[in-house]
JSON list of C-alpha atoms in Angstrom, two decimals:
[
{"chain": "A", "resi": 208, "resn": "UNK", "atom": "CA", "xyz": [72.67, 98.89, 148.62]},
{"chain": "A", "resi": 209, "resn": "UNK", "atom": "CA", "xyz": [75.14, 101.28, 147.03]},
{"chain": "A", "resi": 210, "resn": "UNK", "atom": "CA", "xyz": [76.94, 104.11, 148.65]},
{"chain": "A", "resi": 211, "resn": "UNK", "atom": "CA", "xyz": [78.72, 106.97, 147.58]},
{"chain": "A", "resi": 212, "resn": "UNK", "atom": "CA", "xyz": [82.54, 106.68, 149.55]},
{"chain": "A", "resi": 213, "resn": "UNK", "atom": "CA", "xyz": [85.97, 108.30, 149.59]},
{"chain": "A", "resi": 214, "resn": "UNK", "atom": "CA", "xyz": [88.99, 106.13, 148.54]},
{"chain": "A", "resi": 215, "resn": "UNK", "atom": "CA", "xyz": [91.17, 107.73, 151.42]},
{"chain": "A", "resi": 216, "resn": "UNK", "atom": "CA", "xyz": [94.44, 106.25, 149.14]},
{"chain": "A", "resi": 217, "resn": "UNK", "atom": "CA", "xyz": [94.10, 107.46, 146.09]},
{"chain": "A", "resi": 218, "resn": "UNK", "atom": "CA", "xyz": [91.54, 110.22, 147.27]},
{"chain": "A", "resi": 219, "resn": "UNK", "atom": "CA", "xyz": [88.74, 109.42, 144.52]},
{"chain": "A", "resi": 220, "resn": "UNK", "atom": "CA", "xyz": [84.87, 108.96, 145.07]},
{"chain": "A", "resi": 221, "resn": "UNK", "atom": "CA", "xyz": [84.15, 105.52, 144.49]},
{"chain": "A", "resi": 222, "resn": "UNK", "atom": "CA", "xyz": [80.39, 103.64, 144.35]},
{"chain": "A", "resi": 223, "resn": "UNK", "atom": "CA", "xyz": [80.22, 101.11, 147.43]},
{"chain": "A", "resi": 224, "resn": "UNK", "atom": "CA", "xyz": [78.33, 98.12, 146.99]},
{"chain": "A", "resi": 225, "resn": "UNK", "atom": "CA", "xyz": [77.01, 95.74, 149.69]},
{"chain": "A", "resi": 226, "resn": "UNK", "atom": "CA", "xyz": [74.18, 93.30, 149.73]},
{"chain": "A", "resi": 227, "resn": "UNK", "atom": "CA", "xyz": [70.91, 94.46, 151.47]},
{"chain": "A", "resi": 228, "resn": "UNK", "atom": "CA", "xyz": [70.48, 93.14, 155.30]},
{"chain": "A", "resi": 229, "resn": "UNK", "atom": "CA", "xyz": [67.94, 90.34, 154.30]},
{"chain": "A", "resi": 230, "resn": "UNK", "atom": "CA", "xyz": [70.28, 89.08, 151.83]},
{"chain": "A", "resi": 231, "resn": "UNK", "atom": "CA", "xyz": [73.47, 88.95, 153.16]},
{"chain": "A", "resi": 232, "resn": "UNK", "atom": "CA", "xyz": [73.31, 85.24, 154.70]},
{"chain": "A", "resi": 233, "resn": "UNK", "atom": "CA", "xyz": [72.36, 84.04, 150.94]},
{"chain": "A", "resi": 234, "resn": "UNK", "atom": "CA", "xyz": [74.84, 81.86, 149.38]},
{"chain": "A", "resi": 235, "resn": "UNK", "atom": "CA", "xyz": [73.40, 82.72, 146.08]},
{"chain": "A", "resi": 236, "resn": "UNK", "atom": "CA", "xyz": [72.94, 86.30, 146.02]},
{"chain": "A", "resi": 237, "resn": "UNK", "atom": "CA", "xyz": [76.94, 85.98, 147.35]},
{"chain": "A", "resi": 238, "resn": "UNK", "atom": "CA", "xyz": [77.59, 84.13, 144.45]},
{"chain": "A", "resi": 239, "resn": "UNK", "atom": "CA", "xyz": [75.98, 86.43, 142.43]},
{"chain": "A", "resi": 240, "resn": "UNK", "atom": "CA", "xyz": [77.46, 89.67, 143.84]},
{"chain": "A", "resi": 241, "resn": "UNK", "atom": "CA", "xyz": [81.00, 87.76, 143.39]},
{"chain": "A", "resi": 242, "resn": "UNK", "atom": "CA", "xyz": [80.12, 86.91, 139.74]},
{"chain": "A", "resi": 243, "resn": "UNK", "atom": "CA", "xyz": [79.25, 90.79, 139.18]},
{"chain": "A", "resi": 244, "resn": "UNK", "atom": "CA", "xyz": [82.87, 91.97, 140.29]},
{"chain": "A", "resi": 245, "resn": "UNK", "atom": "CA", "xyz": [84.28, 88.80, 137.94]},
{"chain": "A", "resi": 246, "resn": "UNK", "atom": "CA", "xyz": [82.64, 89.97, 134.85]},
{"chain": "A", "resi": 247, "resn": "UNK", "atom": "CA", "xyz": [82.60, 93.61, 135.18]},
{"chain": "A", "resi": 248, "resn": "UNK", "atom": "CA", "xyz": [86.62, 93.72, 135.85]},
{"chain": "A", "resi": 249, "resn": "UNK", "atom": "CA", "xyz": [86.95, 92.17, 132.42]},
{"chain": "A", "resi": 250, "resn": "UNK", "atom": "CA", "xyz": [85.43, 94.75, 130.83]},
{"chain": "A", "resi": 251, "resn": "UNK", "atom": "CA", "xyz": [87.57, 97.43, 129.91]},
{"chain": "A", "resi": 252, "resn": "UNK", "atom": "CA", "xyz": [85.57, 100.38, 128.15]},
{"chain": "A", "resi": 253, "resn": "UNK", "atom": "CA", "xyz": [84.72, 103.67, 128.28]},
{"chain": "A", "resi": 254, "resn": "UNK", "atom": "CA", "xyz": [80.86, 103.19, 128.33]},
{"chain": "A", "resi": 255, "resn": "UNK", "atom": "CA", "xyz": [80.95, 100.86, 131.47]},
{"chain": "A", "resi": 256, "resn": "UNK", "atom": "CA", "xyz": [81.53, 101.61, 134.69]},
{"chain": "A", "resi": 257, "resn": "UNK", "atom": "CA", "xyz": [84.63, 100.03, 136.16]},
{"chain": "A", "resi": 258, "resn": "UNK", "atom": "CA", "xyz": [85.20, 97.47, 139.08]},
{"chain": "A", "resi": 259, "resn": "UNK", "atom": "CA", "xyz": [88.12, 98.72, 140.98]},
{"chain": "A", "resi": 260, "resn": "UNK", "atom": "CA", "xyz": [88.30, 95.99, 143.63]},
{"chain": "A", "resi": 261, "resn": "UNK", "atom": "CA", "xyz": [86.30, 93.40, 146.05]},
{"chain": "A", "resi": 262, "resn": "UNK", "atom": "CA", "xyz": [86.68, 94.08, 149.41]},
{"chain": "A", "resi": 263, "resn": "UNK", "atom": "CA", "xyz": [85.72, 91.66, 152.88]},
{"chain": "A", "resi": 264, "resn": "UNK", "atom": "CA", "xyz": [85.25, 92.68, 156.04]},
{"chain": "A", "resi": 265, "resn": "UNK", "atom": "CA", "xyz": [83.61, 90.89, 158.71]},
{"chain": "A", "resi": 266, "resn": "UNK", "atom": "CA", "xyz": [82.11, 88.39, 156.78]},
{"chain": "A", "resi": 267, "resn": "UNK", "atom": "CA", "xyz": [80.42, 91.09, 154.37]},
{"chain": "A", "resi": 268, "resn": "UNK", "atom": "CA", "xyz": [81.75, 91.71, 150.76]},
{"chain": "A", "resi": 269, "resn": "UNK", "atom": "CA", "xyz": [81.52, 95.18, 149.35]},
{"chain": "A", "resi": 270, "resn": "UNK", "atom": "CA", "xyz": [82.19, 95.80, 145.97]},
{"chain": "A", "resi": 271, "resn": "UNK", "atom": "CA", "xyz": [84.58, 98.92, 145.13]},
{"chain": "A", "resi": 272, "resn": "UNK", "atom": "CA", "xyz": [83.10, 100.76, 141.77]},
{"chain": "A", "resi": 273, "resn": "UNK", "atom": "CA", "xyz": [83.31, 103.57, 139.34]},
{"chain": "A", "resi": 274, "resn": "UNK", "atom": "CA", "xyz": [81.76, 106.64, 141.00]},
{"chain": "A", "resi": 275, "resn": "UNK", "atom": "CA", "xyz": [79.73, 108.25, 138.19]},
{"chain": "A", "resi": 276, "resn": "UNK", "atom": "CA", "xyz": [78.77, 111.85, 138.76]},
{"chain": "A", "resi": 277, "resn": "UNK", "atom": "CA", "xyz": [75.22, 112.44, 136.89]},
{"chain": "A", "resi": 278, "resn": "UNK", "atom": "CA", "xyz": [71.63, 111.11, 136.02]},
{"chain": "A", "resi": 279, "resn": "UNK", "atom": "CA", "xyz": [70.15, 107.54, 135.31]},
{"chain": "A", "resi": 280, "resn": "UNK", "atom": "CA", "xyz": [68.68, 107.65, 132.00]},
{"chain": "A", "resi": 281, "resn": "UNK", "atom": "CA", "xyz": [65.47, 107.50, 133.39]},
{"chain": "A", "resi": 282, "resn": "UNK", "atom": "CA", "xyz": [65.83, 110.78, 135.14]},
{"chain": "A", "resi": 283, "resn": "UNK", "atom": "CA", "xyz": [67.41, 112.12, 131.75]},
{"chain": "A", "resi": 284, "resn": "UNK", "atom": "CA", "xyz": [63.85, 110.64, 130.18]},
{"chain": "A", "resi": 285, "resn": "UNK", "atom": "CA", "xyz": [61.56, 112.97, 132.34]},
{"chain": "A", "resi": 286, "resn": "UNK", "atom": "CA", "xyz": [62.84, 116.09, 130.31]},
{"chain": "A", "resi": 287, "resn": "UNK", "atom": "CA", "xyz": [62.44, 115.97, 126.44]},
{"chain": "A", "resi": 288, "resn": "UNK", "atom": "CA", "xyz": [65.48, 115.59, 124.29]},
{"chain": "A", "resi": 289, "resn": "UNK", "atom": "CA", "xyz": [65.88, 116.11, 120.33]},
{"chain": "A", "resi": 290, "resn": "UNK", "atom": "CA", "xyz": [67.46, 114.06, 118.15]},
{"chain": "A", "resi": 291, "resn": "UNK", "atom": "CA", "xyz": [70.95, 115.41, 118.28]},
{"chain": "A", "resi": 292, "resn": "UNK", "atom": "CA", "xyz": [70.55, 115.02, 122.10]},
{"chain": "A", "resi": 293, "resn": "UNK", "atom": "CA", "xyz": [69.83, 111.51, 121.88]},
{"chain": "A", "resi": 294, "resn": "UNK", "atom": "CA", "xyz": [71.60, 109.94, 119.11]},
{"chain": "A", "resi": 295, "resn": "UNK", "atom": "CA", "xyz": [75.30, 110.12, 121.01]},
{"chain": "A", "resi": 296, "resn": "UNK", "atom": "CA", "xyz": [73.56, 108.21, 123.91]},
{"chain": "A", "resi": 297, "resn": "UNK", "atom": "CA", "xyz": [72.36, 105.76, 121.53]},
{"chain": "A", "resi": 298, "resn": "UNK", "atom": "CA", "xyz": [75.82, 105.04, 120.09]},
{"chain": "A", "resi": 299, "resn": "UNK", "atom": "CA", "xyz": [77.08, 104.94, 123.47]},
{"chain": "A", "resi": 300, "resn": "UNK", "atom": "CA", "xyz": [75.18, 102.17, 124.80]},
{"chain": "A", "resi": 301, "resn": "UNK", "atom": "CA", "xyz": [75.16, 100.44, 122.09]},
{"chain": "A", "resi": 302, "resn": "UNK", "atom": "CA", "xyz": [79.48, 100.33, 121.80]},
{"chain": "A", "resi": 303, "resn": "UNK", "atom": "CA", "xyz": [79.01, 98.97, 125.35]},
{"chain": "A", "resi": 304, "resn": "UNK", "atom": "CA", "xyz": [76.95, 96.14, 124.54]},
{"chain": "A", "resi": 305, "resn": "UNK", "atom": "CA", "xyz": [79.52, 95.53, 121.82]},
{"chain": "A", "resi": 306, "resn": "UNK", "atom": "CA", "xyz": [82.31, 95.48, 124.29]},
{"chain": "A", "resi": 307, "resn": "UNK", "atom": "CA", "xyz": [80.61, 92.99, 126.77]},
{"chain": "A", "resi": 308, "resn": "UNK", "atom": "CA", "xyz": [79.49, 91.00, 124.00]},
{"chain": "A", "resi": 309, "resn": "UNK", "atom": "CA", "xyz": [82.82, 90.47, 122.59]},
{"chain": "A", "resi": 310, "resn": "UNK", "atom": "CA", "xyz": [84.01, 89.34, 125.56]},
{"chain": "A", "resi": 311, "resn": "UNK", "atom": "CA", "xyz": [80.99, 86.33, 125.53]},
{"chain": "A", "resi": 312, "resn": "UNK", "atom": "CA", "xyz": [78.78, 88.24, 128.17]},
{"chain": "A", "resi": 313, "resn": "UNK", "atom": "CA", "xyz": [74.99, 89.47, 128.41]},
{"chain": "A", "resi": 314, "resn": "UNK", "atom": "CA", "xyz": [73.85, 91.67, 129.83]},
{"chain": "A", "resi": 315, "resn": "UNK", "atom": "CA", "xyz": [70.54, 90.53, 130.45]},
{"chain": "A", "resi": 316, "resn": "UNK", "atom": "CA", "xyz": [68.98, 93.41, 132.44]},
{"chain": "A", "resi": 317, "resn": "UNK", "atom": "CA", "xyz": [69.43, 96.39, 130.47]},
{"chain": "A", "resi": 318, "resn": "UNK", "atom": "CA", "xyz": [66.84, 99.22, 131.04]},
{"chain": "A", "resi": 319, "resn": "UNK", "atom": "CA", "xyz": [67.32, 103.07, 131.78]},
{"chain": "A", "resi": 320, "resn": "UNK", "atom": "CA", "xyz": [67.95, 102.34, 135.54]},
{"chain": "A", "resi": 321, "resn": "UNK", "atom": "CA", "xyz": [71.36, 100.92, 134.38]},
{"chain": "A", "resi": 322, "resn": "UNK", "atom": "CA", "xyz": [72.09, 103.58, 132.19]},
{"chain": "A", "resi": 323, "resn": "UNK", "atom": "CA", "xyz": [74.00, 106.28, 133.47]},
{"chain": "A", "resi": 324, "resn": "UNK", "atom": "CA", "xyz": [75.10, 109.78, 132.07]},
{"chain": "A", "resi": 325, "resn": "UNK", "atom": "CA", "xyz": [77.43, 112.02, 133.68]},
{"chain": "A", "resi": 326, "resn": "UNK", "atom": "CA", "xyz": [77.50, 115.67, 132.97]},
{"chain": "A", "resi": 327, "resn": "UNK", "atom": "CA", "xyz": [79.66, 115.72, 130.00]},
{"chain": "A", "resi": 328, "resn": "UNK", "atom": "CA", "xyz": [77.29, 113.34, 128.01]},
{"chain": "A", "resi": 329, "resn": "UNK", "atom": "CA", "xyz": [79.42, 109.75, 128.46]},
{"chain": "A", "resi": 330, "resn": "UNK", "atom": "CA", "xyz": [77.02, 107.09, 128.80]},
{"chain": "A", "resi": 331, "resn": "UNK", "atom": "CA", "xyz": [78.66, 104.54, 131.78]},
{"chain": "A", "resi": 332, "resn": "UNK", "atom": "CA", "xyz": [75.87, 101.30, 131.36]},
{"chain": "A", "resi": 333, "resn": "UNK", "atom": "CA", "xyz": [76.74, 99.54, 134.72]},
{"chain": "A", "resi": 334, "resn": "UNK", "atom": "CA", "xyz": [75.00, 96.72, 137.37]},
{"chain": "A", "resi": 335, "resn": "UNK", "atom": "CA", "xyz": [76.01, 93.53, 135.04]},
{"chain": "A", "resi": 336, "resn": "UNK", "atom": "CA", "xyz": [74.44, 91.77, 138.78]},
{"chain": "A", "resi": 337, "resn": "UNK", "atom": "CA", "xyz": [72.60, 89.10, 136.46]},
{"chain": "A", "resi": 338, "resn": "UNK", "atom": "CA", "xyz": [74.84, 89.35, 133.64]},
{"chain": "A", "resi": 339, "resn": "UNK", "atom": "CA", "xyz": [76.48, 85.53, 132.17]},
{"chain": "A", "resi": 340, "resn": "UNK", "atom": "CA", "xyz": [78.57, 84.36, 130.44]},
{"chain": "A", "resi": 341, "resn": "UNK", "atom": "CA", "xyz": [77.07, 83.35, 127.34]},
{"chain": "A", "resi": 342, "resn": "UNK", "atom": "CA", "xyz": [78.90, 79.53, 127.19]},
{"chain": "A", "resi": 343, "resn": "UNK", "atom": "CA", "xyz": [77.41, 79.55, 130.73]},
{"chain": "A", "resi": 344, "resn": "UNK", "atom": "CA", "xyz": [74.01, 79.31, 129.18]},
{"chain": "A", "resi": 345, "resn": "UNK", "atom": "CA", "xyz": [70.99, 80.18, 131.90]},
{"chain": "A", "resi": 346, "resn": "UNK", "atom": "CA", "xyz": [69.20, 79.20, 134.69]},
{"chain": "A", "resi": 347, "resn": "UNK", "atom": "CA", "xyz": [67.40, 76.36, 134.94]},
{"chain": "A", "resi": 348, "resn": "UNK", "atom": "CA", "xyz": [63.93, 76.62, 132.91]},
{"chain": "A", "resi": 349, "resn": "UNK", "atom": "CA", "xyz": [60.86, 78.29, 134.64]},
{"chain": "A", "resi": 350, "resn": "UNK", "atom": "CA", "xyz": [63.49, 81.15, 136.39]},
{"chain": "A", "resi": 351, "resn": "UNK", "atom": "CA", "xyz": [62.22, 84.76, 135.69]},
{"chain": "A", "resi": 352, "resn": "UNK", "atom": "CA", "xyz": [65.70, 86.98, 136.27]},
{"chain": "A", "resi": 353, "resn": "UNK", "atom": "CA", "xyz": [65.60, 89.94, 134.59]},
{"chain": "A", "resi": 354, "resn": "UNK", "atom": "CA", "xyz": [63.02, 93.48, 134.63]},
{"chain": "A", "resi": 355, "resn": "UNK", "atom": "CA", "xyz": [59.74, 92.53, 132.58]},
{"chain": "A", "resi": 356, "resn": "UNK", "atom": "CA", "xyz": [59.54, 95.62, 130.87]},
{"chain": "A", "resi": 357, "resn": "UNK", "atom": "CA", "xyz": [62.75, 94.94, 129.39]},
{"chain": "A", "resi": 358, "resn": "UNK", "atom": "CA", "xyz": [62.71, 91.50, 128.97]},
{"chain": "A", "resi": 359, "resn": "UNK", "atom": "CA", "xyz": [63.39, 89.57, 125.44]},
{"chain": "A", "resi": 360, "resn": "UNK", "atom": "CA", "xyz": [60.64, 86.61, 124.83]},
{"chain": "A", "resi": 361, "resn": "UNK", "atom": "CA", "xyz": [63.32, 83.51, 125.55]},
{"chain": "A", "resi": 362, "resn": "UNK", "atom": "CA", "xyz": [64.42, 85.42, 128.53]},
{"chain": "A", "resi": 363, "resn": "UNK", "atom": "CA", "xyz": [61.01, 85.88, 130.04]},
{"chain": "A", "resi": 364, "resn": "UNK", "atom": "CA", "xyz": [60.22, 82.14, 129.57]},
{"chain": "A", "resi": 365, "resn": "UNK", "atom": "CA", "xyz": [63.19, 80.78, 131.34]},
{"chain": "A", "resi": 366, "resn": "UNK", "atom": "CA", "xyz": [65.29, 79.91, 127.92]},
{"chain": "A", "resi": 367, "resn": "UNK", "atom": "CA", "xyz": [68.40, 79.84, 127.58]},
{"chain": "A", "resi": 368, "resn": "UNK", "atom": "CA", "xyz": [69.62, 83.83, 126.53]},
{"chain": "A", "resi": 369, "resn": "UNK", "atom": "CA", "xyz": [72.57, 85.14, 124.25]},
{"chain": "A", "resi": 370, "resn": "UNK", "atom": "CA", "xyz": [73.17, 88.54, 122.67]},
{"chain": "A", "resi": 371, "resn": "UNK", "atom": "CA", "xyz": [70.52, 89.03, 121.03]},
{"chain": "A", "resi": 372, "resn": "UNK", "atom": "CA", "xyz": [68.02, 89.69, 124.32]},
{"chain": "A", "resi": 373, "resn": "UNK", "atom": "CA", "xyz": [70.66, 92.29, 124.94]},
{"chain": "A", "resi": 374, "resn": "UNK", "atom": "CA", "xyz": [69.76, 93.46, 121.28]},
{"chain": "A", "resi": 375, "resn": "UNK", "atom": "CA", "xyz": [65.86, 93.56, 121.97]},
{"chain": "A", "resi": 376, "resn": "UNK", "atom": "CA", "xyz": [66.34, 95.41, 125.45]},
{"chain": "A", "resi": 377, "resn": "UNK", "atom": "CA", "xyz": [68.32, 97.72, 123.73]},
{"chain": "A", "resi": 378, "resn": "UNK", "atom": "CA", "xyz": [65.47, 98.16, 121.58]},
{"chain": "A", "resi": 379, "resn": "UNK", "atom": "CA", "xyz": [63.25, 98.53, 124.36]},
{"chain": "A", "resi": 380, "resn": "UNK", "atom": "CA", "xyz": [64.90, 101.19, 125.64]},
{"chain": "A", "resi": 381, "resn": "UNK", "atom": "CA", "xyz": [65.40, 103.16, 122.47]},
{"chain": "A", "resi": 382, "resn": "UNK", "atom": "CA", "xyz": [61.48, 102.90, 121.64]},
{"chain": "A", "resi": 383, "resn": "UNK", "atom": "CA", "xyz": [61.12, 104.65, 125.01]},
{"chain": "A", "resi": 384, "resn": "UNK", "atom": "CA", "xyz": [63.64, 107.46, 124.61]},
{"chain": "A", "resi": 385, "resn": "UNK", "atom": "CA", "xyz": [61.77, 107.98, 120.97]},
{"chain": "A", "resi": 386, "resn": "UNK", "atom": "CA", "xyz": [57.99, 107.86, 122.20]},
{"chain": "A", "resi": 387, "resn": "UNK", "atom": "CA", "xyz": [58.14, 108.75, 125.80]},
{"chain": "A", "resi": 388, "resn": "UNK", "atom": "CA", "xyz": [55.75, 104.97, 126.51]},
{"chain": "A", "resi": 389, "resn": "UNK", "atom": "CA", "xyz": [56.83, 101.95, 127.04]},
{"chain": "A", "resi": 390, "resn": "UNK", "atom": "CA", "xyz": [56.39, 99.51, 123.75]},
{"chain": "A", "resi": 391, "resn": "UNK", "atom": "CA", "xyz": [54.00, 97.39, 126.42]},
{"chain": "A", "resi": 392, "resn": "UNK", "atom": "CA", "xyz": [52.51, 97.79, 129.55]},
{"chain": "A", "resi": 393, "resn": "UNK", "atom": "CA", "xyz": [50.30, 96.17, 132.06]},
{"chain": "A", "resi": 394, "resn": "UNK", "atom": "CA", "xyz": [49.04, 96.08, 135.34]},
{"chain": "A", "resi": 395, "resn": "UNK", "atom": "CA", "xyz": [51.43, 92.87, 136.74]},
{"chain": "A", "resi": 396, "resn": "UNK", "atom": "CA", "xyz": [55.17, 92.03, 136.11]},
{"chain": "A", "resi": 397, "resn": "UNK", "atom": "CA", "xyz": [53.81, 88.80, 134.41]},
{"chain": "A", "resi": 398, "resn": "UNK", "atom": "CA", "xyz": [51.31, 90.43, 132.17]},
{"chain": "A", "resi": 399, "resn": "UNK", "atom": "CA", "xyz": [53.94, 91.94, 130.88]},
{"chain": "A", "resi": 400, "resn": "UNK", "atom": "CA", "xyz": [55.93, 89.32, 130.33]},
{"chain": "A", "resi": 401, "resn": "UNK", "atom": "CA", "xyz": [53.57, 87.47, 128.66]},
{"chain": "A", "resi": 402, "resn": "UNK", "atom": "CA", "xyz": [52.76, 90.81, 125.85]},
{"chain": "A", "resi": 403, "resn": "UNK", "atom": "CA", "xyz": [56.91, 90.63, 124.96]},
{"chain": "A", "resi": 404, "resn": "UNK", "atom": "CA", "xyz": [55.71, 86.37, 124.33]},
{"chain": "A", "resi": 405, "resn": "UNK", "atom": "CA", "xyz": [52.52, 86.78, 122.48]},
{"chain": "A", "resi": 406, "resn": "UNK", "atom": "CA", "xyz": [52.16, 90.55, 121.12]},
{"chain": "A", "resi": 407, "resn": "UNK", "atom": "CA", "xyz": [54.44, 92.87, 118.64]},
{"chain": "A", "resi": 408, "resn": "UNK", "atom": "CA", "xyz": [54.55, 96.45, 119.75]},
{"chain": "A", "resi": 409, "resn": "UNK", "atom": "CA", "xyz": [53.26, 98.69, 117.53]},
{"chain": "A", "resi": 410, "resn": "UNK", "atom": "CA", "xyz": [55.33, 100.98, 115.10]},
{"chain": "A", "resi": 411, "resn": "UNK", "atom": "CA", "xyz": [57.31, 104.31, 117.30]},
{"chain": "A", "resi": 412, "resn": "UNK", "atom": "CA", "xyz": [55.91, 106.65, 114.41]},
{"chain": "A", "resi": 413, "resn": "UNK", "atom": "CA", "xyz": [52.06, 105.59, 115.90]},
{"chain": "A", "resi": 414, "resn": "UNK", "atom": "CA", "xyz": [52.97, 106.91, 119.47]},
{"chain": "A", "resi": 415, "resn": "UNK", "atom": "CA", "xyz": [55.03, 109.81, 117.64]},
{"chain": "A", "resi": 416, "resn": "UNK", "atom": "CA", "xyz": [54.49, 110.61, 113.90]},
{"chain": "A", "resi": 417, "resn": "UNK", "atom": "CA", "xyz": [58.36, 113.18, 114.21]},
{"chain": "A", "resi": 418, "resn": "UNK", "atom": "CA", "xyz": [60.00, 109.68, 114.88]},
{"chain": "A", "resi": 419, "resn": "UNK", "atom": "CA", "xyz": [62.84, 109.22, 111.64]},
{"chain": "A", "resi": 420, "resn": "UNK", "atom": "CA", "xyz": [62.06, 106.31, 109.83]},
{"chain": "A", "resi": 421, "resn": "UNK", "atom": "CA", "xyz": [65.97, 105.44, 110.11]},
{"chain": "A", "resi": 422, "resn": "UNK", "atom": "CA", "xyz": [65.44, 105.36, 113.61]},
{"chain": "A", "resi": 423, "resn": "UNK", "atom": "CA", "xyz": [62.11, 103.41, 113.80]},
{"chain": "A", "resi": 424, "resn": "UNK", "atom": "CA", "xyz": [63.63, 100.75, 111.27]},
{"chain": "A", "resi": 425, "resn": "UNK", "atom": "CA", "xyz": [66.80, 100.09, 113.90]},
{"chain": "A", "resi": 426, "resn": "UNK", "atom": "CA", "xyz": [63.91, 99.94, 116.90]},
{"chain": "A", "resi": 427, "resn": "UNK", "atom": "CA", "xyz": [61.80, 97.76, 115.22]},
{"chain": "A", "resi": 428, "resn": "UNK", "atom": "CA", "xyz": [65.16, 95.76, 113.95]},
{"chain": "A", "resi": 429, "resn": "UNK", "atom": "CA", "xyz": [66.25, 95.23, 117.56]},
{"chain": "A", "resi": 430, "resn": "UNK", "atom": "CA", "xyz": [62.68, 94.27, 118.55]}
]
């Protein structure tokens, strides 16, 4: 659950963060909420949203974030943008995956839900909840963490993950913001899983013939 407060000290809007009811007794999800504040304060950038402190009260932990003032880049999605529109949004997420990755962590859930953009056009990419280390390594084999639609092959068969399933969510979500579809679709979380195993998506320019071929080659590059 996330909340919009009031830092009553420094008198700034901050994002509150707090495990949902059912999940509060979980050790893991703890751990994992924990983890999230860890990795996040180490990144320093101006494309990710900043961890200002953990807090714990009564047992609960609450996590004490950036406030971003703007749109998902979903809800940026349901209105059609040009080119020039896009392009500094591109960039943008793309020096944040930079940033994390130099500092040996992935993302692993990228998708437009975690992209947001506030009014002046800065791109804030933010919820690193299942984000690792990358010496860490991954789960153990079989475990499906991540969001299907957006999920790199190795990460959607339990493998161990490094940058580059950050690289082919990222171009995920740019074949998206060029062709308005997802590159694959299906009627279950695992069907789609199994499409990103088995099946390449087709070419942007078949979904949208005005797609730059510049553009397509990076998609299709990440992918």
């Amino acid at each position: 659950e996330v909340y919009r407060a009031d830092d009553t000290r420094l008198k700034r809007p901050v994002a509150l963060k707090r495990l949902s009811p059912n999940l509060r007794e979980d050790r893991q999800y703890r751990q994992r909420l924990l983890k999230e504040a860890e990795r996040t304060s180490a990144l320093n950038h101006l494309n990710i949203a900043s961890m200002y402190d953990v807090l714990e009260e009564k047992g609960e932990l609450f996590l004490v974030m950036e406030y971003v003032e703007g749109q998902t880049l979903r809800q940026r999605l349901e209105k059609p943008l040009n080119l020039k529109e896009f392009l500094p949004l591109v960039v943008q997420c793309a020096e944040a995956l930079v940033a994390a990755h130099e500092k040996g962590i992935v993302h692993r859930d990228l998708k437009p839900e975690n992209v947001m953009v506030d009014q002046n056009g800065n791109v804030k990419v933010m919820d690193f909840g299942i984000a690792r280390s990358v010496e860490a390594g991954t789960t153990s084999t079989g475990a499906f963490i991540g969001t299907p639609a957006y999920m790199a092959p190795e990460q959607a068969e339990g493998k161990p993950v490094d940058r580059r399933a950050d690289i082919y969510s990222f171009g995920l979500v740019l074949y998206e913001m060029f062709t308005g579809v997802p590159a694959f679709s299906g009627d279950t979380p695992l069907s789609v899983a199994l499409k990103h195993i088995r099946e390449t998506p087709p070419p942007p320019s078949q979904h949208d013939p005005t797609v730059p071929a510049p553009v397509e080659r990076v998609i299709l590059r990440c992918l």
